[in-house]
Coordinates of C-alpha atoms in Angstrom, one line a residue:
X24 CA 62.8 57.9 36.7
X25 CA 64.4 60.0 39.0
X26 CA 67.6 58.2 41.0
X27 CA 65.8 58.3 44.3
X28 CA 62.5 57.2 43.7
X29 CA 63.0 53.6 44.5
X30 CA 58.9 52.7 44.7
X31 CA 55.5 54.3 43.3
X32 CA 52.6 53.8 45.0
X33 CA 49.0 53.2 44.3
X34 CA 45.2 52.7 45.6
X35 CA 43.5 50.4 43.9
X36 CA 39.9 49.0 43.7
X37 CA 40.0 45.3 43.2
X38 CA 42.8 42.8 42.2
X39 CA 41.3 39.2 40.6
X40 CA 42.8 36.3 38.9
X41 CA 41.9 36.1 35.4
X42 CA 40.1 33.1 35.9
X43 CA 36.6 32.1 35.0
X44 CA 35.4 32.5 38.5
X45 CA 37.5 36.1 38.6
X46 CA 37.6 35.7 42.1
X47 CA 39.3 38.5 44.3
X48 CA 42.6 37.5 45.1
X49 CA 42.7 40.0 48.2
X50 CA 40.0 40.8 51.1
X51 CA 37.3 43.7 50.8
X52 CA 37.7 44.9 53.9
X53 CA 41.6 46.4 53.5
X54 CA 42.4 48.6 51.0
X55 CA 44.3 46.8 48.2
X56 CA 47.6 48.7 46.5
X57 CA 49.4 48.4 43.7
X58 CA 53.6 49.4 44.1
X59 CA 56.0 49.7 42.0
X60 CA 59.6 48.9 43.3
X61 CA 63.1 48.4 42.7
X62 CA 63.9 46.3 46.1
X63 CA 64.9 43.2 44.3
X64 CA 67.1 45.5 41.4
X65 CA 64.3 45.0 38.7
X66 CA 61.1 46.8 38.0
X67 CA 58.8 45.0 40.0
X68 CA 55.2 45.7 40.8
X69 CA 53.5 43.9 43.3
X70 CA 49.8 44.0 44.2
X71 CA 48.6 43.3 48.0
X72 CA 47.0 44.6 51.6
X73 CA 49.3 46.3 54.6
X74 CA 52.4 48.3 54.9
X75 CA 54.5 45.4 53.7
X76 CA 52.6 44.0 51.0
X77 CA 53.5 40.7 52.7
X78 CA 50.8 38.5 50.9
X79 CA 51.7 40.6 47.3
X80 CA 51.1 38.9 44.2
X81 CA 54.0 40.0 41.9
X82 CA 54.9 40.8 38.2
X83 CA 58.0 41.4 36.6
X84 CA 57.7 44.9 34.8
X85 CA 60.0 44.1 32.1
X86 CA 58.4 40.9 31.1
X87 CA 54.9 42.5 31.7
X88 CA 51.8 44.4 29.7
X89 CA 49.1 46.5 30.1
X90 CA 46.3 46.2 28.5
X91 CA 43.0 48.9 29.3
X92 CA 39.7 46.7 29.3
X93 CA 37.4 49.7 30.5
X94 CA 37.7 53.3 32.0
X95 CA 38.5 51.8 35.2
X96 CA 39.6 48.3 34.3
X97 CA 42.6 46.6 33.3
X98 CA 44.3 43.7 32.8
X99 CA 48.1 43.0 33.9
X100 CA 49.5 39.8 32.0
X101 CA 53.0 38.4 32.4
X102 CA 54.9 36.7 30.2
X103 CA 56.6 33.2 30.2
X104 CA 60.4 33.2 30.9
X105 CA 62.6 31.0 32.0
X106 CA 61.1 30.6 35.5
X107 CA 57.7 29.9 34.8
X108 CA 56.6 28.0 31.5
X109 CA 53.2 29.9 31.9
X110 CA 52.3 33.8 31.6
X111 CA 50.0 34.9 34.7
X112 CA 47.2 37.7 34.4
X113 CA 45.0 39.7 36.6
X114 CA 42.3 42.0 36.1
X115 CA 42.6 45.7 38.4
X116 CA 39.6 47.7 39.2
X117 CA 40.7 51.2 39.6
X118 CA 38.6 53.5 41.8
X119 CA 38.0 56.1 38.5
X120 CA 39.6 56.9 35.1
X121 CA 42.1 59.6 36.5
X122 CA 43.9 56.9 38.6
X123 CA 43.6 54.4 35.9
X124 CA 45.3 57.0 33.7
X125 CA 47.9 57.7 36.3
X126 CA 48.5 54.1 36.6
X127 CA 49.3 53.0 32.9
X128 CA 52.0 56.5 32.8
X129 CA 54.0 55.2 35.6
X130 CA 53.7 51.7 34.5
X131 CA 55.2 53.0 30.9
X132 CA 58.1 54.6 33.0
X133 CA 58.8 51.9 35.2
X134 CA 58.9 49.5 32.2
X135 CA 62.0 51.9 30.4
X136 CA 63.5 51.9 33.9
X137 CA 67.0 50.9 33.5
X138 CA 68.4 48.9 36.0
X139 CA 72.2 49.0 37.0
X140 CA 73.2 45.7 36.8
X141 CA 71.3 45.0 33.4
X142 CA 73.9 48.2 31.9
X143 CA 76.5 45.7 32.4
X144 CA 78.1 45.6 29.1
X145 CA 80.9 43.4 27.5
X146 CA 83.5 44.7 25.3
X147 CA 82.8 48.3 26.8
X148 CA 79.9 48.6 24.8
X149 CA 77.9 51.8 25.3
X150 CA 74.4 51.6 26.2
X151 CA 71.8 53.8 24.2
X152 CA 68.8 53.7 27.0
X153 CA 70.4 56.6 28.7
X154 CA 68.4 59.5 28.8
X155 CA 69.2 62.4 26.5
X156 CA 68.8 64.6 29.7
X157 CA 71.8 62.4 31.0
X158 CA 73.8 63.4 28.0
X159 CA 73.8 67.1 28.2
X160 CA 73.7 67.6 32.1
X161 CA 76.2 66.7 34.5
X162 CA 74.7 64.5 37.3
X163 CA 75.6 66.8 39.7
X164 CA 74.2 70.2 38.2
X165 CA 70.7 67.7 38.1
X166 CA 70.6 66.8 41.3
X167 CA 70.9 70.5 42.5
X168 CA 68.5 71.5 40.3
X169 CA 65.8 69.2 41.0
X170 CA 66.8 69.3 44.7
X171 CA 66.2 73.1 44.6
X172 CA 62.9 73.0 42.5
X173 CA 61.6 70.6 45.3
X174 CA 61.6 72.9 47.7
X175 CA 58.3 74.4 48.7
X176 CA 59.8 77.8 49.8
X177 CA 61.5 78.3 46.6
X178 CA 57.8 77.8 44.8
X179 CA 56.5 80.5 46.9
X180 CA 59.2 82.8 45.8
X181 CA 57.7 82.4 42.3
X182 CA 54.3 82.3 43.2
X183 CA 54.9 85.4 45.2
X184 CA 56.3 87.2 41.9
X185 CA 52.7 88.4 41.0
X186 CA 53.7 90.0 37.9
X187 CA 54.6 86.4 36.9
X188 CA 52.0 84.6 38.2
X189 CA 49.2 86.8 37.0
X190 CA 50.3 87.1 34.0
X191 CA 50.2 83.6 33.5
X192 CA 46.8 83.6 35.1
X193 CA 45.2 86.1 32.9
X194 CA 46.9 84.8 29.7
X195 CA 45.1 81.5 30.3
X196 CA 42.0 83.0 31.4
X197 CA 41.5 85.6 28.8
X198 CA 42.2 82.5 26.6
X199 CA 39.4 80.4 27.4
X200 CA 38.7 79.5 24.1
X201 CA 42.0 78.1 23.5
X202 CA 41.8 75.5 26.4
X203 CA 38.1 74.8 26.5
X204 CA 37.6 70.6 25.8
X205 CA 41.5 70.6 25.1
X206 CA 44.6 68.5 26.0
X207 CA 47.2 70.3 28.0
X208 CA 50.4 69.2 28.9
X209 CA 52.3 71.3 31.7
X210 CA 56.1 71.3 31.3
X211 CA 58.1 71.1 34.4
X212 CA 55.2 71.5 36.5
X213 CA 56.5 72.6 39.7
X214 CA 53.7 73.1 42.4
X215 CA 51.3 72.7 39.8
X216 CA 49.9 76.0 39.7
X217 CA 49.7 76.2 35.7
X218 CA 47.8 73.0 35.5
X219 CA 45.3 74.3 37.7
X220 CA 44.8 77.5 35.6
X221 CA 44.2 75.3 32.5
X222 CA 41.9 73.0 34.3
X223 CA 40.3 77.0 35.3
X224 CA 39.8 77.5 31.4
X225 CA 38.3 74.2 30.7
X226 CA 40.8 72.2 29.4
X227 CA 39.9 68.5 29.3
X228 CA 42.9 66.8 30.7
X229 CA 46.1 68.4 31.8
X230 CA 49.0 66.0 32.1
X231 CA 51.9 68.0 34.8
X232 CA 54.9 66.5 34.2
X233 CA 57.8 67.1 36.8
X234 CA 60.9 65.4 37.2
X235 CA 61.7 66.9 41.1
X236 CA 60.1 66.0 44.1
X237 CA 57.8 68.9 43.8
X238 CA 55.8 66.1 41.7
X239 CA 54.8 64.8 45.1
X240 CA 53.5 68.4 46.3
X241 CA 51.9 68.9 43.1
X242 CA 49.4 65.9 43.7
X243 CA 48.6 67.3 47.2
X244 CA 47.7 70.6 46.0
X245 CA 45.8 69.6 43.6
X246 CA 43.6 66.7 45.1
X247 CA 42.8 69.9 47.4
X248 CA 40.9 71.3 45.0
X249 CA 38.3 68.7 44.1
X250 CA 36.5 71.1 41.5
X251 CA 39.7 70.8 39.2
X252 CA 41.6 67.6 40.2
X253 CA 39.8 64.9 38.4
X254 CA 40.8 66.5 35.3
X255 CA 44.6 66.9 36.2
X256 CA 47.1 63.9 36.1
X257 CA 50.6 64.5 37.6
X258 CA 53.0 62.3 35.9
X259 CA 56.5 62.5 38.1
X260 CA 59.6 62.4 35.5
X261 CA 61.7 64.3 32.8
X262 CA 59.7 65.6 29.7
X263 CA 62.8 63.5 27.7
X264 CA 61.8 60.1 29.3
X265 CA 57.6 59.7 30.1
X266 CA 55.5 58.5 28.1
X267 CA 51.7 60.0 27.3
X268 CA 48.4 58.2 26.3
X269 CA 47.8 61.2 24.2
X270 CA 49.0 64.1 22.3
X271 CA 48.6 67.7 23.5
X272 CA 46.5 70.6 21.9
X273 CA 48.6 73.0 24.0
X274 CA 51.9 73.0 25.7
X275 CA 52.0 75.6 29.0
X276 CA 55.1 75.8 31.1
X277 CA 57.2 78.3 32.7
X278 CA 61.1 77.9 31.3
X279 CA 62.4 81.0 31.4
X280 CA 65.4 81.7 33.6
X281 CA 68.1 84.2 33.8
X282 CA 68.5 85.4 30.2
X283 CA 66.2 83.6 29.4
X284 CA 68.0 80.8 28.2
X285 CA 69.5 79.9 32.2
X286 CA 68.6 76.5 33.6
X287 CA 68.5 75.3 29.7
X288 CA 64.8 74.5 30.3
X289 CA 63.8 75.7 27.2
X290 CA 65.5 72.4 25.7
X291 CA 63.1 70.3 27.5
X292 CA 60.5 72.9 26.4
X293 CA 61.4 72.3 22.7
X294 CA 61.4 68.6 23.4
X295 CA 58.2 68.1 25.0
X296 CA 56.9 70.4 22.0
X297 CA 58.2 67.8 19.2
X298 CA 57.2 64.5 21.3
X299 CA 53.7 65.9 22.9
X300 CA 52.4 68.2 20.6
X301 CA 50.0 67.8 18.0
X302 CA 50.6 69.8 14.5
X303 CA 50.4 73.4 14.8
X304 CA 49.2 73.3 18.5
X305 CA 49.8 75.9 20.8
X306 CA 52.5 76.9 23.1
X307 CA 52.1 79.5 26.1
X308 CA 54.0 81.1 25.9
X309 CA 55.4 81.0 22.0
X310 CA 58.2 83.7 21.9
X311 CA 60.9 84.5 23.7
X312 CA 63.0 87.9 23.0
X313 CA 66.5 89.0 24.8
X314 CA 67.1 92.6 24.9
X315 CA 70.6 93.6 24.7
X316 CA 71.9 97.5 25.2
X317 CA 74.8 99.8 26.3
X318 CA 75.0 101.0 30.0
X319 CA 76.6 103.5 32.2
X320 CA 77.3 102.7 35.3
X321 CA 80.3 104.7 37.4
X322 CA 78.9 103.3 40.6
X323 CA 78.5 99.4 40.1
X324 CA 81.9 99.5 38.0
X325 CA 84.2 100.9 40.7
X326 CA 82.1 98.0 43.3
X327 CA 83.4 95.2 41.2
X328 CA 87.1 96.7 40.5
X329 CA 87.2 97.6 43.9
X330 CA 86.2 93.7 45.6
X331 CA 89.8 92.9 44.2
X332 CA 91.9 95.5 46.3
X333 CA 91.8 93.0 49.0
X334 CA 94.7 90.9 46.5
X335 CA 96.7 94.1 46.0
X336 CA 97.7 93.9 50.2
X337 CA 101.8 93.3 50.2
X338 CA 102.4 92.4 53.3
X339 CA 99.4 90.4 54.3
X340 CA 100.6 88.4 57.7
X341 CA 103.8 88.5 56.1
X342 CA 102.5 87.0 52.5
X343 CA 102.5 89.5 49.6
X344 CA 99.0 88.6 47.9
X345 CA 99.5 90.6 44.5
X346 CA 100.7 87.9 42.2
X347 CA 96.8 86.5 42.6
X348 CA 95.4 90.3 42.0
X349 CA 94.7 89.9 38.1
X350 CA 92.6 86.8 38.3
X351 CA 91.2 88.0 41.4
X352 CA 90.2 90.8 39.3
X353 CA 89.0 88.8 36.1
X354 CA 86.8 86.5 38.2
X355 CA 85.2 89.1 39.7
X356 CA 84.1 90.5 36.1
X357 CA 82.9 87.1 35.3
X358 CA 79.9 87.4 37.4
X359 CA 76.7 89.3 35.5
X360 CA 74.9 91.1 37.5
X361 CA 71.5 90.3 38.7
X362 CA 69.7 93.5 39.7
X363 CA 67.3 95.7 39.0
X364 CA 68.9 99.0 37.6
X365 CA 67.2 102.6 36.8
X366 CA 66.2 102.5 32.9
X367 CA 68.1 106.0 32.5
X368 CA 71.7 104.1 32.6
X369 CA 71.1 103.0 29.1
X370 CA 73.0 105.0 26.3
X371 CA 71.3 103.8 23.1
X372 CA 68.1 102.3 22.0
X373 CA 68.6 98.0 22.2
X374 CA 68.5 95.7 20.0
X375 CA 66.6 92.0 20.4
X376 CA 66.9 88.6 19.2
X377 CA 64.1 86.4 18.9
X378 CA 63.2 82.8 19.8
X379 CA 60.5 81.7 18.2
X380 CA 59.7 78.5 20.6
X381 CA 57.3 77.0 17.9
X382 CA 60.2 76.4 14.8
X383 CA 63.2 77.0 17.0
X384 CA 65.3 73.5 17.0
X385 CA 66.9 72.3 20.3
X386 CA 70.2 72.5 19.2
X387 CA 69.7 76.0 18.1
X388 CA 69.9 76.7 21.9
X389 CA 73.4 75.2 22.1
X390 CA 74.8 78.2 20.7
X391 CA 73.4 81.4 20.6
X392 CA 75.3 84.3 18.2
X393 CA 74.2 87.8 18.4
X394 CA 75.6 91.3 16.4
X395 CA 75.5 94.3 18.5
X396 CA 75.1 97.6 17.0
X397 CA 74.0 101.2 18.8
X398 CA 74.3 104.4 18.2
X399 CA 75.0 106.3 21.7
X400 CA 72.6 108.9 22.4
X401 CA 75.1 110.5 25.2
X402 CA 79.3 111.3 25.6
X403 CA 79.4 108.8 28.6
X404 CA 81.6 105.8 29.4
X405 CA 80.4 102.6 29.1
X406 CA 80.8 99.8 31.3
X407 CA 79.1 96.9 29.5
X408 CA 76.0 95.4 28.3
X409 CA 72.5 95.2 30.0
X410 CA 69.9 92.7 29.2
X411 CA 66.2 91.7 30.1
X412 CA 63.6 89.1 28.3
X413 CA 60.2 88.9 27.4
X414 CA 57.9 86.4 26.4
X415 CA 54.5 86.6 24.5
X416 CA 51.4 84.4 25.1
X417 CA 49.9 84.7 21.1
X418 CA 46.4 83.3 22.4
X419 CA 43.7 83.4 20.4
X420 CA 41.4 86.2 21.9
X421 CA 44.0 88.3 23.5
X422 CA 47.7 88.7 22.9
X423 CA 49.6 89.0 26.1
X424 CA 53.4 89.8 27.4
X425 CA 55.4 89.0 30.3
X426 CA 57.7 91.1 30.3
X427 CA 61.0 91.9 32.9
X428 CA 62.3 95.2 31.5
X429 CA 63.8 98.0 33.6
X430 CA 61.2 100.7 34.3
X431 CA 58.5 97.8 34.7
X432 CA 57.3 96.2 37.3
X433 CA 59.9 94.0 39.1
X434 CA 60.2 90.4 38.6
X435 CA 62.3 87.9 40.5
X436 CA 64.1 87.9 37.7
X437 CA 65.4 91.2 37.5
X438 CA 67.6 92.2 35.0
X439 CA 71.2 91.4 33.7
X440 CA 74.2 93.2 33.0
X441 CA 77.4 92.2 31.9
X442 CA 80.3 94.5 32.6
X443 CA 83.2 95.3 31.1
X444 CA 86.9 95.4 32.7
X445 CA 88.1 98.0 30.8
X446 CA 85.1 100.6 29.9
X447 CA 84.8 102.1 26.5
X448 CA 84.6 105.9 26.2
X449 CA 81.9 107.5 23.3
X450 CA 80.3 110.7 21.9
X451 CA 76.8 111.4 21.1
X452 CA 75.8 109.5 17.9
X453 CA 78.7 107.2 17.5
X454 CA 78.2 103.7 16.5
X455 CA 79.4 100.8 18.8
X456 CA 79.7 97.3 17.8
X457 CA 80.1 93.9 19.1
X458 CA 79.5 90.2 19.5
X459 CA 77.1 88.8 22.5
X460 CA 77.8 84.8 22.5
X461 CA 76.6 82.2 24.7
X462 CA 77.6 79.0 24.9
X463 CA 75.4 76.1 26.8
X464 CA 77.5 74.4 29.3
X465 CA 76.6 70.8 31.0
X466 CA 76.1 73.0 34.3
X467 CA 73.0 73.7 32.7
X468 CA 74.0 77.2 32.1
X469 CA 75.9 79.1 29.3
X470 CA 79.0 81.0 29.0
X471 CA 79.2 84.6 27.8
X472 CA 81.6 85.8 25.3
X473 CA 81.2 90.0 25.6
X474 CA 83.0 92.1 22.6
X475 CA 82.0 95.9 22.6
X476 CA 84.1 98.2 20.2
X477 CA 83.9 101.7 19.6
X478 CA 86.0 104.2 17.7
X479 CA 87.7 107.4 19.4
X480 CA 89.3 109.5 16.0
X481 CA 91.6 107.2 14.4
X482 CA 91.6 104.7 17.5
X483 CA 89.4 101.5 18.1
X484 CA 88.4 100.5 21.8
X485 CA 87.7 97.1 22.1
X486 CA 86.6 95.7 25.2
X487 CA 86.0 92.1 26.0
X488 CA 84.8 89.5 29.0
X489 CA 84.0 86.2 29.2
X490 CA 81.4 85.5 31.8
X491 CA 79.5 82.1 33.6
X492 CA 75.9 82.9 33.9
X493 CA 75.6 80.1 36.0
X494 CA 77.8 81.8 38.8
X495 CA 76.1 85.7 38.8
X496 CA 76.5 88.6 41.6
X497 CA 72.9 88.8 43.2
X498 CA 73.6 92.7 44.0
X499 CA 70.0 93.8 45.3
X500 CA 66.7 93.7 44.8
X501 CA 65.4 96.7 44.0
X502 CA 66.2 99.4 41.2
X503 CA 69.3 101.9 42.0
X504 CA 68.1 105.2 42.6
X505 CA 69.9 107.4 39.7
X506 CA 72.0 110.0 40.8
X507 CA 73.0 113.0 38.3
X508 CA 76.4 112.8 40.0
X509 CA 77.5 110.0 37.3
X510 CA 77.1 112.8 34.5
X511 CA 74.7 111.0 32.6
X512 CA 71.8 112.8 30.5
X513 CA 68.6 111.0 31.3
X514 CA 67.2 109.4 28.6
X515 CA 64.5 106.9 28.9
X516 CA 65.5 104.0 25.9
X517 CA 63.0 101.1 27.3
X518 CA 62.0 99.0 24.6
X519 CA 58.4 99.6 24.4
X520 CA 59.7 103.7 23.3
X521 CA 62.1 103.0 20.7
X522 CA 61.8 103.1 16.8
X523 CA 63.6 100.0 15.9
X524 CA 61.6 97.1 15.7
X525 CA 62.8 93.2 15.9
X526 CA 64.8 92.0 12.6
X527 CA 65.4 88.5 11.9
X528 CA 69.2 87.7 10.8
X529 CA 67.6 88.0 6.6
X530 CA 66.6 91.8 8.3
X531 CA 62.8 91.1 7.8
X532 CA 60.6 92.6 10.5
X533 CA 59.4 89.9 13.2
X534 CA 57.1 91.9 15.7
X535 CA 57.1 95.4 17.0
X536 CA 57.8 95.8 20.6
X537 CA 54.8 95.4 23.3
X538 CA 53.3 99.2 23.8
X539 CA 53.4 101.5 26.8
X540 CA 49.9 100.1 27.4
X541 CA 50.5 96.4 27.0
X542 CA 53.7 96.9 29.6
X543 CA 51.3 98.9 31.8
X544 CA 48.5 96.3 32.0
X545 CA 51.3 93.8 33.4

C-alpha cells in the first residue's frame, strides 16, 4: 500500500444485513460505496451513501473476511473482539464480476496493511511485515521513483518511443495464440498500455499491477475503452506485496532501464514471475542481453577532461580552486554517458552477457560480474567501454527483438558508454582485457567498477573507473556525426554483423545474435 493512499474507493450495488429478511441497509435511490480508509489509524472499511459516508456501517479490516457467494455477490463478516461479543455480516451486491474482482484484491491489501502504531514493538524487536521492497530501496529513491512514474508526461515519452512501443505491440499481436483465453499479469503497469494489448490478443483476464499513482490513470484509460476494459483489473501496489485470485499463464511488463539492469525493476520482474506465474509460463519479454565493446572517442573525451579546467583557476576572486581539481575531475568520469553515438567508434567486435529472466534468481541481479575480452580491429586509443541491451519476446508463432543498438533505430534509451580517465593506446589485433562489475545500490541503481588493460611491448596499461549509473551525463539525443578527423578506420562492428555468438560462463553457445533483418523489421 503505497504511503499516501490513505482511502480506496468503491461503487457498489447493494449493501444488506445478513438477516433473514436481507433487507437493504441503505436507500435505492443514492448510489451506495464501499471505502477503505485509514482515518481512525486501522484498516477500516465502511459501507454508506454521500461524500461523508455519514450513516456508514463499518468493519474492522483486520478482524474481517471475505467470503465470494456469487460472481457479483459477497459476504463481509466480522469477527467478535473485545468490543462486541457478536461477529456482524453483510451481503454486497457488486454491479459485475470485474468490480467484484477488484474489490476482494484491495480488500487482501488493505487487510496486510500495516499500521504505525501496531509496529510498536517492545524490547526493540524487529517487525517482519515490512515489505521486501522496503528492504532493498531507500525510502527516498521510492518515492522519486513512483513520483516520477506518475506522471502522465513522462508516459508519453515512452509511448512516444515507437520503436518501443510497437515492438511490444506486434510482439503481442503476432502472438495471439499465446494470449488467447489466457491469464495475464502486467508488471509495473504504468498507463496501462500493455494490458490493453493483451486484452487486443484475447487474453482472458489481465491483472495491471502498479505501485505509482499512474495506477489511478491506468483505470481511466482503460474504462475508456469499453471493448477491452471488462477484461482488465488494475490492482494499485508493489508486485512484492498484492495479492491475486489467480495464477498467471503469462507475465508482460516493461523493466528495462538504463543497462538494462537501471531502476532494479527486473527484481520485481523476477518476483512477480516466482509468486504469479504458473510452471513454465511465459514471460514477454524472456531475455535480456548487455552488449559491452571498446570505443574511440577523441571528441567526447577531451568534453569530460575539459568540464574540470574550471577547478584548475588560481586566482579565482582571490581563492586558488586547484586543490579540488582531481575530484573535480574523477566525478566528472563517474557519469556514463547516455547518448546515442555513431556505430563506427567501436574498435572490436563485443561481447554479451545474458539474462535469462525465466531461471535467473533475484539475487543474481545483486551483483553482476562480467570478463572482457577484444581483439582491436584498428591502432586507435581508447577511451572506454560502450554498451546497449536487447531483449527477446520467444512467443510462440514469431520470435521478436527489441533491440537499442547503435546503427538502429533510436530508443529513449539510447546507448551507454563508460569512459576511461586515462585512455589506453592499441594496434590492430591486440587483445584487451578487463572486468565490467556492477553492483546494485539501495538508490535503486548500480555502481560500475570499469578495468580495461592492454599490453604495449613489454608494458601493461591498465585503466580503471568507478562509475554511479544512477547519476549519468544526458549528452544528446541523437547519434554524433563521425568525423574522419579522429583518425579512426570505419568499421561497422554492430552485433547483428559479428562472428562471435553469446557464450554462457561453461562457454556453451546460448543464441546467435538477432539478423540484419530482424534489427531492420524493428
Amino acid at each position: 500500500m503505497e504511503e499516501n493512499q490513505k482511502q480506496q474507493q468503491f461503487l457498489v450495488s447493494s449493501v444488506s444485513e445478513l438477516t433473514s429478511s436481507s433487507s437493504s441497509l441503505f436507500s435505492k435511490t443514492e448510489p451506495v460505496f464501499a471505502r477503505f480508509s485509514l482515518d481512525s489509524g486501522l484498516p477500516e472499511l465502511r459501507f454508506g451513501q454521500g461524500a461523508e459516508l455519514s450513516d456508514a456501517v463499518v468493519f474492522n479490516v483486520k478482524i474481517s473476511q471475505l467470503f465470494k457467494l456469487g460472481p457479483v455477490e459477497s459476504l463481509c463478516v466480522s469477527e467478535a473482539n473485545k468490543e462486541k461479543s457478536h461477529s456482524r455480516g453483510i451481503s454486497i451486491q457488486f454491479r459485475n464480476e470485474e468490480e467484484s474482482r477488484a474489490f476482494h484484491c484491495a480488500f487482501e491489501q488493505w487487510k496486510k496493511e500495516v499500521v504505525v502504531e501496531e509496529c510498536s514493538l517492545n524490547n526493540g524487536a524487529v517487525s517482519t511485515s515490512k515489505s521486501k521492497f522496503d528492504d532493498k530501496i531507500e525510502a527516498s529513491s521510492a518515492k522519486m521513483y513512483f513520483h516520477y512514474y506518475g506522471q502522465l508526461l513522462h508516459q508519453q515519452n515512452m509511448l512516444q518511443d515507437f520503436v518501443r512501443t510497437g515492438t511490444y505491440y506486434s510482439a503481442v499481436i503476432e502472438n495471439r495464440a499465446d494470449f488467447l483465453g489466457r491469464i495475464v499479469v502486467d508488471v509495473g503497469a504504468g498507463s496501462g498500455i500493455l494490458s490493453l494489448f493483451a486484452a487486443q490478443a484475447g487474453a482472458k483476464h489481465v491483472y495491471a499491477i502498479e505501485a505509482s499513482e499512474m495506477a489511478d490513470y491506468a483505470r481511466q484509460l482503460i474504462a475508456g475503452n469499453p471493448s477491452l476494459n471488462d477484461r482488465i483489473t488494475v490492482i494499485k501496489g508493489k508486485v512484492e506485496d498484492v495479492e491475486l485470485p489467480e495464477k498467471a499463464d503469462i507475465l508482460i511488463s516493461e523493466p528495462m532501464g538504463t543497462l538494462l539492469v537501471n531502476e532494479r525493476m527486473l527484481e520485481s520482474y523476477v518476483i512477480a514471475r516466482d509468486r504469479f506465474l504458473v510452471q513454465n509460463g511465459k514471460m514477454f519479454p524472456g531475455v535480456g542481453r548487455i552488449h559491452m565493446a571498446p570505443f574511440s572517442d577523441e571528441y567526447l573525451y577531451m568534453e569530460i577532461a575539459n568540464k574540470a579546467t574550471f577547478w584548475q583557476q588560481q586566482n579565482y576572486f582571490g581563492v586558488d580552486l586547484t586543490p579540488l581539481h582531481g575530484s573535480a575531475y574523477q566525478g566528472y568520469f563517474s557519469q556514463p554517458v547516455v547518448d546515442a553515438f555513431d556505430s563506427r567508434l567501436l574498435v572490436a567486435p563485443a561481447v554479451s552477457h545474458v539474462i535469462n529472466f525465466s531461471s535467473v534468481k533475484e539475487e543474481d541481479l545483486y551483483e553482476i560480474d562480467v570478463p572482457l575480452r577484444f581483439l582491436s580491429t584498428v591502432s586507435t586509443r581508447i577511451h572506454g567501454l560502450a554498451c546497449w541491451f536487447d531483449v527477446l519476446f520467444n512467443g510462440s508463432t514469431v520470435q521478436r527483438w527489441l533491440t537499442t543498438a547503435p546503427g538502429a533505430p533510436t530508443t529513449h534509451w539510447y546507448q551507454l558508454r563508460c569512459v576511461l580517465p586515462q585512455p589506453l593506446y592499441v594496434m590492430p589485433g591486440q587483445e584487451i582485457t578487463g572486468r565490467l562489475h556492477l553492483v546494485a545500490h539501495k538508490a535503486q541503481s548500480y555502481t560500475i567498477y570499469l578495468t580495461l588493460s592492454a599490453l604495449v611491448g613489454d608494458m601493461l596499461q591498465t585503466s580503471s573507473v568507478k562509475l554511479d549509473l544512477k547519476e549519468p551525463y544526458y549528452r544528446m539525443s541523437q547519434p554524433q556525426s563521425y568525423s574522419a578527423a579522429q583518425d579512426q578506420n570505419p568499421s561497422q562492428l554492430l552485433q547483428s554483423d559479428m562472428q562471435f555468438p553469446s557464450r554462457d560462463d561453461d562457454g556453451s553457445i546460448l543464441m546467435q545474435p538477432p539478423s540484419p533483418n530482424e534489427l531492420h523489421s524493428l
